[in-house]
PDB file of C-alpha atoms in Angstrom:
ATOM      1  CA  UNK A 159      82.341 -42.117  58.382  1.00  0.00           C
ATOM      2  CA  UNK A 160      80.300 -39.523  56.525  1.00  0.00           C
ATOM      3  CA  UNK A 161      79.830 -39.910  52.796  1.00  0.00           C
ATOM      4  CA  UNK A 162      78.548 -37.422  50.254  1.00  0.00           C
ATOM      5  CA  UNK A 163      77.767 -37.363  46.567  1.00  0.00           C
ATOM      6  CA  UNK A 164      78.132 -34.180  44.577  1.00  0.00           C
ATOM      7  CA  UNK A 165      78.529 -32.759  41.135  1.00  0.00           C
ATOM      8  CA  UNK A 166      80.434 -29.683  40.054  1.00  0.00           C
ATOM      9  CA  UNK A 167      81.339 -27.344  37.251  1.00  0.00           C
ATOM     10  CA  UNK A 168      84.908 -26.036  37.006  1.00  0.00           C
ATOM     11  CA  UNK A 169      85.674 -22.823  35.107  1.00  0.00           C
ATOM     12  CA  UNK A 170      88.605 -20.392  35.083  1.00  0.00           C
ATOM     13  CA  UNK A 171      86.881 -17.205  36.226  1.00  0.00           C
ATOM     14  CA  UNK A 172      84.553 -16.104  38.981  1.00  0.00           C
ATOM     15  CA  UNK A 173      82.503 -14.103  36.455  1.00  0.00           C
ATOM     16  CA  UNK A 174      81.900 -17.200  34.290  1.00  0.00           C
ATOM     17  CA  UNK A 175      80.968 -19.161  37.402  1.00  0.00           C
ATOM     18  CA  UNK A 176      78.405 -16.513  38.412  1.00  0.00           C
ATOM     19  CA  UNK A 177      76.981 -16.431  34.875  1.00  0.00           C
ATOM     20  CA  UNK A 178      76.484 -20.210  34.817  1.00  0.00           C
ATOM     21  CA  UNK A 179      74.935 -20.176  38.296  1.00  0.00           C
ATOM     22  CA  UNK A 180      72.304 -17.684  37.096  1.00  0.00           C
ATOM     23  CA  UNK A 181      71.524 -19.937  34.114  1.00  0.00           C
ATOM     24  CA  UNK A 182      71.082 -22.994  36.353  1.00  0.00           C
ATOM     25  CA  UNK A 183      68.973 -21.103  38.880  1.00  0.00           C
ATOM     26  CA  UNK A 184      66.880 -19.925  35.915  1.00  0.00           C
ATOM     27  CA  UNK A 185      66.041 -23.518  35.045  1.00  0.00           C
ATOM     28  CA  UNK A 186      68.922 -24.747  32.887  1.00  0.00           C
ATOM     29  CA  UNK A 187      69.991 -28.339  33.619  1.00  0.00           C
ATOM     30  CA  UNK A 188      73.127 -28.569  35.817  1.00  0.00           C
ATOM     31  CA  UNK A 189      74.458 -31.636  33.975  1.00  0.00           C
ATOM     32  CA  UNK A 190      73.994 -29.990  30.569  1.00  0.00           C
ATOM     33  CA  UNK A 191      75.854 -26.862  31.721  1.00  0.00           C
ATOM     34  CA  UNK A 192      78.643 -29.046  33.147  1.00  0.00           C
ATOM     35  CA  UNK A 193      79.025 -30.968  29.883  1.00  0.00           C
ATOM     36  CA  UNK A 194      79.242 -27.723  27.900  1.00  0.00           C
ATOM     37  CA  UNK A 195      81.400 -25.565  30.160  1.00  0.00           C
ATOM     38  CA  UNK A 196      83.321 -27.520  32.821  1.00  0.00           C
ATOM     39  CA  UNK A 197      87.051 -28.034  32.279  1.00  0.00           C
ATOM     40  CA  UNK A 198      87.106 -31.023  34.662  1.00  0.00           C
ATOM     41  CA  UNK A 199      87.082 -34.565  33.211  1.00  0.00           C
ATOM     42  CA  UNK A 200      83.878 -35.126  35.232  1.00  0.00           C
ATOM     43  CA  UNK A 201      82.127 -32.911  32.643  1.00  0.00           C
ATOM     44  CA  UNK A 202      81.550 -36.070  30.568  1.00  0.00           C
ATOM     45  CA  UNK A 203      79.315 -37.313  33.404  1.00  0.00           C
ATOM     46  CA  UNK A 204      77.472 -34.045  33.888  1.00  0.00           C
ATOM     47  CA  UNK A 205      79.925 -33.002  36.588  1.00  0.00           C
ATOM     48  CA  UNK A 206      79.179 -36.053  38.765  1.00  0.00           C
ATOM     49  CA  UNK A 207      81.989 -36.699  41.251  1.00  0.00           C
ATOM     50  CA  UNK A 208      80.421 -39.837  42.716  1.00  0.00           C
ATOM     51  CA  UNK A 209      80.577 -40.632  46.425  1.00  0.00           C
ATOM     52  CA  UNK A 210      83.453 -39.622  48.701  1.00  0.00           C
ATOM     53  CA  UNK A 211      84.332 -39.021  52.335  1.00  0.00           C
ATOM     54  CA  UNK A 212      85.811 -36.076  54.234  1.00  0.00           C
ATOM     55  CA  UNK A 213      89.398 -35.300  53.228  1.00  0.00           C
ATOM     56  CA  UNK A 214      89.171 -36.903  49.791  1.00  0.00           C
ATOM     57  CA  UNK A 215      88.593 -33.561  48.087  1.00  0.00           C
ATOM     58  CA  UNK A 216      90.264 -30.186  48.619  1.00  0.00           C
ATOM     59  CA  UNK A 217      89.303 -28.422  51.908  1.00  0.00           C
ATOM     60  CA  UNK A 218      87.178 -25.793  50.136  1.00  0.00           C
ATOM     61  CA  UNK A 219      85.054 -28.625  48.692  1.00  0.00           C
ATOM     62  CA  UNK A 220      84.714 -30.433  52.010  1.00  0.00           C
ATOM     63  CA  UNK A 221      83.457 -27.298  53.729  1.00  0.00           C
ATOM     64  CA  UNK A 222      80.578 -26.939  51.252  1.00  0.00           C
ATOM     65  CA  UNK A 223      79.851 -30.619  50.646  1.00  0.00           C
ATOM     66  CA  UNK A 224      79.660 -31.640  54.294  1.00  0.00           C
ATOM     67  CA  UNK A 225      77.922 -28.475  55.589  1.00  0.00           C
ATOM     68  CA  UNK A 226      75.958 -26.978  52.700  1.00  0.00           C
ATOM     69  CA  UNK A 227      72.318 -27.456  51.861  1.00  0.00           C
ATOM     70  CA  UNK A 228      71.428 -30.446  49.677  1.00  0.00           C
ATOM     71  CA  UNK A 229      70.274 -29.968  46.070  1.00  0.00           C
ATOM     72  CA  UNK A 230      71.280 -26.305  46.064  1.00  0.00           C
ATOM     73  CA  UNK A 231      73.865 -24.761  43.743  1.00  0.00           C
ATOM     74  CA  UNK A 232      76.732 -23.407  45.865  1.00  0.00           C
ATOM     75  CA  UNK A 233      79.470 -21.168  44.612  1.00  0.00           C
ATOM     76  CA  UNK A 234      81.551 -19.768  43.234  1.00  0.00           C
ATOM     77  CA  UNK A 235      83.957 -21.797  45.370  1.00  0.00           C
ATOM     78  CA  UNK A 236      87.596 -20.910  44.667  1.00  0.00           C
ATOM     79  CA  UNK A 237      90.243 -23.648  44.810  1.00  0.00           C
ATOM     80  CA  UNK A 238      93.714 -24.013  43.335  1.00  0.00           C
ATOM     81  CA  UNK A 239      92.016 -25.490  40.241  1.00  0.00           C
ATOM     82  CA  UNK A 240      89.741 -22.532  39.500  1.00  0.00           C
ATOM     83  CA  UNK A 241      86.151 -21.631  40.344  1.00  0.00           C
ATOM     84  CA  UNK A 242      83.482 -24.233  41.020  1.00  0.00           C
ATOM     85  CA  UNK A 243      79.751 -24.502  41.240  1.00  0.00           C
ATOM     86  CA  UNK A 244      78.877 -27.362  43.566  1.00  0.00           C
ATOM     87  CA  UNK A 245      75.657 -29.264  44.101  1.00  0.00           C
ATOM     88  CA  UNK A 246      75.488 -31.758  46.955  1.00  0.00           C
ATOM     89  CA  UNK A 247      73.171 -34.537  45.803  1.00  0.00           C
ATOM     90  CA  UNK A 248      73.293 -36.730  48.938  1.00  0.00           C
ATOM     91  CA  UNK A 249      74.976 -37.011  52.320  1.00  0.00           C
ATOM     92  CA  UNK A 250      74.941 -39.664  55.023  1.00  0.00           C
TER      93      UNK A 250
END
C-alpha cells in the first residue's frame, strides 16, 4: 500500500492561505509559518502530519498527497476544516 508523509498549514480563509503561500515561496520556512499561523494541533510540530496511507485523510488531501509534486507547496486546498497549504515530503 502507498504511504506518504506531508505537512500542512490550516487557516480559516483562502486569502490568508494565499498570503502564507507567497511568504513560503519567497523563502520563509514552512514549519515556522505553520507554528505561527496553523489552527491544527500539528502546528506544534511545524505542520508535520507524519506518515499515512490512502483514505486516512479527507479526500481533498489524498488527491494532492498521492498525486502532487513532492516538496512543492500546494494549495489552497479547501476541506470541511478550512483552507490548507500542503507539502508532500515523501511518498512510496
